[in-house]
Coordinates of N, CA and C and ligand atoms in Angstrom, one line a residue:
M1 N 63.2 157.9 120.0 CA 63.3 157.7 121.5 C 64.4 158.3 121.6
K2 N 64.6 158.6 123.4 CA 65.8 159.3 123.9 C 66.2 158.1 125.1
C3 N 67.9 158.2 124.9 CA 68.0 157.5 126.3 C 68.1 158.2 127.5
D4 N 67.3 158.1 128.3 CA 67.3 158.6 129.5 C 68.5 159.1 130.3
N5 N 69.2 158.7 130.2 CA 70.6 158.7 130.7 C 71.7 160.2 129.6
C6 N 72.0 159.3 128.6 CA 72.7 160.3 128.0 C 72.0 161.1 126.9
T7 N 70.7 161.4 126.6 CA 69.5 161.5 125.9 C 69.7 161.5 124.3
V8 N 70.9 160.6 124.1 CA 71.2 160.1 122.3 C 69.5 159.6 122.2
S9 N 69.7 160.0 120.7 CA 68.3 159.0 119.9 C 68.6 157.4 119.6
V10 N 67.7 157.1 120.1 CA 68.1 155.3 119.7 C 66.3 154.9 119.1
D11 N 66.7 154.0 118.5 CA 65.4 153.4 117.8 C 65.1 152.6 118.8
P12 N 63.3 152.9 118.5 CA 62.8 152.2 119.7 C 63.2 150.5 119.7
G13 N 63.0 149.9 118.6 CA 63.8 148.2 119.1 C 65.3 148.0 119.7
E14 N 65.9 149.4 119.7 CA 67.2 149.0 120.5 C 67.8 149.8 121.7
T15 N 66.5 150.3 122.6 CA 66.2 151.1 123.7 C 66.1 149.2 124.8
F16 N 66.7 149.8 125.8 CA 66.7 149.1 127.1 C 66.1 149.5 128.5
Q17 N 65.3 148.6 128.9 CA 64.6 149.3 130.3 C 65.5 148.9 131.5
H18 N 65.5 149.8 132.4 CA 66.6 149.4 133.3 C 65.9 150.4 134.6
A19 N 65.4 149.6 135.6 CA 65.3 150.9 136.7 C 64.0 152.1 136.3
G20 N 63.2 151.2 135.6 CA 62.0 152.8 135.3 C 62.6 153.8 134.3
Q21 N 63.9 153.5 133.7 CA 64.6 154.0 132.5 C 64.6 153.4 131.4
T22 N 64.3 154.3 130.3 CA 65.1 153.8 129.1 C 66.3 154.3 128.5
L23 N 67.2 153.4 128.2 CA 68.4 153.6 128.0 C 68.8 153.1 126.6
C24 N 70.0 153.7 125.9 CA 70.5 153.2 124.8 C 71.4 151.9 125.3
E25 N 72.4 151.4 124.1 CA 73.0 150.2 124.8 C 74.1 150.2 125.3
D26 N 74.5 151.5 125.1 CA 75.7 151.8 126.2 C 75.8 152.3 127.1
C27 N 74.8 153.2 127.7 CA 74.1 153.5 128.9 C 73.9 151.9 130.1
Y28 N 73.0 151.2 128.8 CA 72.6 150.0 129.5 C 73.7 149.3 129.6
M29 N 74.9 149.0 128.9 CA 76.2 148.0 129.9 C 76.5 149.3 130.7
D30 N 76.7 150.2 130.7 CA 77.5 151.0 131.7 C 76.9 150.6 133.0
V31 N 75.3 150.3 133.5 CA 74.6 150.7 134.5 C 75.0 149.2 134.8
M32 N 74.9 148.1 133.5 CA 75.2 146.8 134.2 C 76.1 146.4 134.6
T33 N 77.7 147.0 134.0 CA 78.6 146.4 134.6 C 79.1 147.3 135.6
A34 N 78.7 148.8 135.5 CA 79.4 149.5 136.5 C 78.5 150.4 137.3
P35 N 77.9 150.0 138.3 CA 76.3 150.3 138.8 C 76.5 151.9 139.4
K36 N 77.8 152.4 139.6 CA 78.1 153.4 140.0 C 78.3 154.6 139.0
S37 N 78.4 153.9 137.9 CA 78.6 155.2 136.8 C 77.3 155.3 136.1
C38 N 76.4 155.3 136.6 CA 75.2 155.8 136.3 C 74.6 157.3 137.1
D39 N 75.3 158.0 137.3 CA 75.3 159.2 137.6 C 75.1 160.5 136.9
P40 N 73.6 161.0 136.9 CA 73.7 162.2 136.0 C 74.8 163.3 136.5
W41 N 75.1 163.2 137.6 CA 76.2 164.2 137.7 C 77.4 164.3 137.1
A42 N 78.0 162.9 137.0 CA 78.9 162.6 136.0 C 78.6 162.9 134.4
V43 N 77.6 162.0 134.3 CA 77.2 163.0 132.6 C 77.0 164.5 132.4
H44 N 76.7 164.9 133.7 CA 76.5 166.3 133.2 C 78.1 167.2 133.2
T45 N 78.5 166.6 133.8 CA 80.2 166.9 133.8 C 80.7 166.7 132.5
A46 N 80.2 165.2 132.2 CA 81.6 165.0 130.9 C 80.8 166.1 129.6
K47 N 79.3 166.1 130.0 CA 79.2 166.9 128.9 C 79.3 168.4 128.9
K48 N 79.5 168.8 130.1 CA 80.3 170.1 130.3 C 81.6 170.3 129.6
L49 N 82.5 169.3 130.0 CA 83.9 169.0 129.3 C 83.9 169.7 128.0
V50 N 82.7 168.6 127.5 CA 83.1 168.5 125.6 C 82.4 169.6 125.5
S51 N 81.5 170.3 125.5 CA 81.5 171.6 124.9 C 82.3 173.2 125.5
E52 N 82.7 172.9 126.6 CA 83.3 173.8 127.3 C 85.0 174.0 127.2
E53 N 85.5 172.8 127.2 CA 87.0 172.4 127.6 C 87.2 171.3 127.3
A54 N 87.6 170.8 126.1 CA 87.7 169.5 125.5 C 89.4 168.8 125.9
T55 N 89.7 169.4 127.1 CA 91.0 168.6 127.8 C 90.5 167.6 128.8
L56 N 91.4 166.9 128.9 CA 91.6 165.2 129.3 C 92.0 165.8 131.0
T57 N 92.1 165.4 131.9 CA 93.0 165.2 133.6 C 93.9 164.2 133.1
G58 N 95.1 164.2 133.2 CA 96.0 163.5 133.7 C 95.9 162.0 133.2
S59 N 94.7 161.5 134.3 CA 94.4 160.0 134.2 C 93.9 159.9 132.8
Q60 N 93.1 160.5 132.6 CA 92.3 160.3 131.3 C 92.7 160.2 130.5
Q61 N 94.0 160.6 130.0 CA 94.9 160.2 128.9 C 95.6 159.5 129.2
E62 N 96.1 158.9 130.1 CA 97.1 157.9 130.3 C 96.2 156.6 130.0
I63 N 94.8 157.0 130.9 CA 93.8 155.8 130.4 C 93.7 155.3 128.7
L64 N 93.6 156.4 128.1 CA 93.9 156.4 126.5 C 94.9 156.3 125.7
D65 N 95.6 156.6 126.4 CA 97.1 156.3 126.0 C 97.4 154.7 125.8
L66 N 97.2 154.0 127.2 CA 96.7 152.8 127.2 C 96.5 151.5 126.7
I67 N 94.9 152.0 126.6 CA 94.1 151.5 125.9 C 94.2 151.4 124.2
E68 N 94.9 152.6 123.7 CA 95.2 152.7 121.9 C 96.7 152.1 122.1
K69 N 97.7 151.8 123.0 CA 98.9 150.7 122.7 C 98.4 149.8 123.0
N70 N 97.6 149.1 124.3 CA 97.6 148.0 124.5 C 95.9 147.2 124.6
G71 N 95.3 148.0 124.4 CA 94.0 147.8 124.4 C 93.6 146.6 123.3
P72 N 92.2 146.0 123.4 CA 91.4 146.0 124.6 C 92.0 145.4 126.0
L73 N 91.6 146.1 127.0 CA 92.0 145.7 128.4 C 91.0 145.7 129.2
T74 N 91.0 144.9 130.4 CA 90.0 144.9 131.5 C 90.1 146.2 132.0
A75 N 89.2 146.5 133.0 CA 89.4 147.6 134.2 C 90.4 147.0 135.3
E76 N 90.5 145.4 135.4 CA 91.7 145.3 136.3 C 93.1 145.5 135.6
E77 N 93.4 145.5 134.4 CA 94.7 145.3 133.7 C 95.0 146.7 133.7
I78 N 93.8 147.6 133.4 CA 94.5 149.3 133.2 C 94.7 150.0 134.6
C79 N 93.9 149.4 135.6 CA 94.2 149.8 136.9 C 95.5 149.3 137.6
S80 N 95.7 148.3 137.4 CA 97.4 147.6 137.9 C 98.2 148.5 136.9
Q81 N 98.5 148.2 135.5 CA 99.5 149.5 134.7 C 99.3 150.4 135.0
L82 N 98.5 151.0 135.5 CA 98.5 152.7 135.8 C 98.4 153.3 137.2
A83 N 98.3 151.7 138.2 CA 98.1 151.7 139.3 C 97.2 153.0 139.9
I84 N 96.3 152.7 139.7 CA 95.1 153.6 140.2 C 94.0 152.9 140.4
T85 N 92.9 153.4 141.3 CA 92.3 152.6 142.0 C 90.7 152.1 140.8
L86 N 89.4 151.0 141.2 CA 88.6 150.8 140.3 C 87.8 151.8 139.8
D87 N 87.8 152.8 141.5 CA 87.0 153.9 141.5 C 87.3 155.2 141.0
E88 N 88.9 155.2 140.9 CA 89.4 156.4 139.8 C 89.1 156.0 138.3
F89 N 89.4 154.5 138.2 CA 89.3 154.2 136.4 C 87.9 154.6 136.0
Q90 N 86.8 154.1 136.7 CA 85.6 154.5 136.2 C 85.4 155.9 136.6
R91 N 85.6 156.6 137.3 CA 85.1 157.9 137.2 C 86.1 159.0 135.8
S92 N 87.1 158.2 135.5 CA 88.1 159.3 134.4 C 87.7 158.3 133.1
F93 N 86.7 156.7 133.4 CA 86.1 156.4 131.9 C 84.7 156.9 131.5
A94 N 84.0 157.4 132.5 CA 83.0 157.7 132.3 C 83.0 159.1 131.7
T95 N 83.7 159.9 131.6 CA 84.3 161.2 131.1 C 84.8 160.9 129.5
L96 N 85.4 159.8 129.3 CA 86.0 159.4 127.9 C 84.8 158.7 127.3
R97 N 84.2 158.3 128.2 CA 82.9 157.5 127.0 C 82.2 158.3 126.6
H98 N 81.7 159.3 127.5 CA 80.9 160.3 126.9 C 81.0 161.5 125.9
M99 N 82.7 161.6 126.2 CA 83.7 162.5 125.1 C 83.6 161.4 123.5
E100 N 83.1 160.2 123.5 CA 83.1 159.3 122.8 C 84.6 159.0 122.0
L101 N 85.1 159.2 123.3 CA 86.9 158.6 123.0 C 87.0 157.1 123.4
A102 N 86.4 156.5 124.3 CA 86.7 155.5 124.7 C 85.3 154.5 124.9
R103 N 85.4 153.3 124.8 CA 83.9 152.4 125.3 C 84.4 151.2 125.8
G104 N 83.7 150.7 126.5 CA 83.2 149.3 127.2 C 82.6 148.2 126.0
F105 N 83.4 147.0 126.2 CA 82.4 145.9 125.3 C 82.4 144.6 126.1
K106 N 81.6 143.8 126.0 CA 81.6 142.4 126.9 C 82.6 141.6 125.6
R107 N 83.8 141.0 126.4 CA 83.9 139.7 125.9 C 84.0 138.8 126.1
G108 N 83.2 137.9 126.4 CA 82.6 136.4 127.2 C 82.5 136.9 128.1
E109 N 82.6 136.9 129.8 CA 82.4 137.3 130.9 C 83.0 138.5 131.4
E110 N 83.7 138.9 130.6 CA 84.9 139.8 131.0 C 83.9 141.6 129.8
V111 N 84.1 142.5 130.9 CA 84.2 143.7 130.2 C 85.2 144.4 129.8
C112 N 85.5 144.7 128.6 CA 86.5 145.3 128.2 C 86.9 146.6 127.9
Y113 N 87.9 147.4 127.7 CA 87.7 148.5 127.2 C 88.8 149.0 126.1
T114 N 88.2 149.7 125.3 CA 88.7 149.9 124.3 C 88.8 151.3 123.2
L115 N 89.2 151.9 122.1 CA 88.9 153.0 121.8 C 87.5 153.4 121.1
F116 N 87.3 154.5 121.3 CA 85.5 154.5 120.7 C 85.1 153.8 119.4
H117 N 86.5 154.4 118.6 CA 86.3 153.6 117.2 C 87.0 152.7 116.7
D118 N 87.4 151.9 117.5 CA 88.2 150.5 117.3 C 87.0 149.6 116.8
Q119 N 87.0 148.9 115.4 CA 85.8 148.5 114.7 C 86.5 146.8 115.0
Q120 N 87.4 146.7 115.4 CA 87.6 145.0 115.7 C 87.0 144.5 116.9
A121 N 87.0 145.5 117.7 CA 86.6 145.0 118.8 C 85.3 144.9 119.5
G122 N 84.5 144.0 120.1 CA 83.0 143.8 120.2 C 82.2 144.8 119.7
Ligands
ZN1 ZN1 72.7 156.6 126.7

């Protein structure tokens, strides 16, 4: 089976249904935690970045640096430390997520963000 959002292959037992789409766990969590991040265009842009130009924008790099040093952090913590809006964060983070550099996970009721390959977090 394939995730309708990011087209990654998923085991049938690990899919999630949302709004008529079959999603992998990551995309499902993205949808549930940030309704606006389920944007096919953002995914398309991120994929383009990966294949053609693996460079990060300034704020993407700053987010990555920050969670590398101080993560896992909540969106609010990241936004206040980098002085960016939640919107800017979500847009930048969508790219980091699809480049498999960073990811979100649930800690209790909060969503935290960490490096993609952080084994200790959620
Ligand atoms: Zn997905």
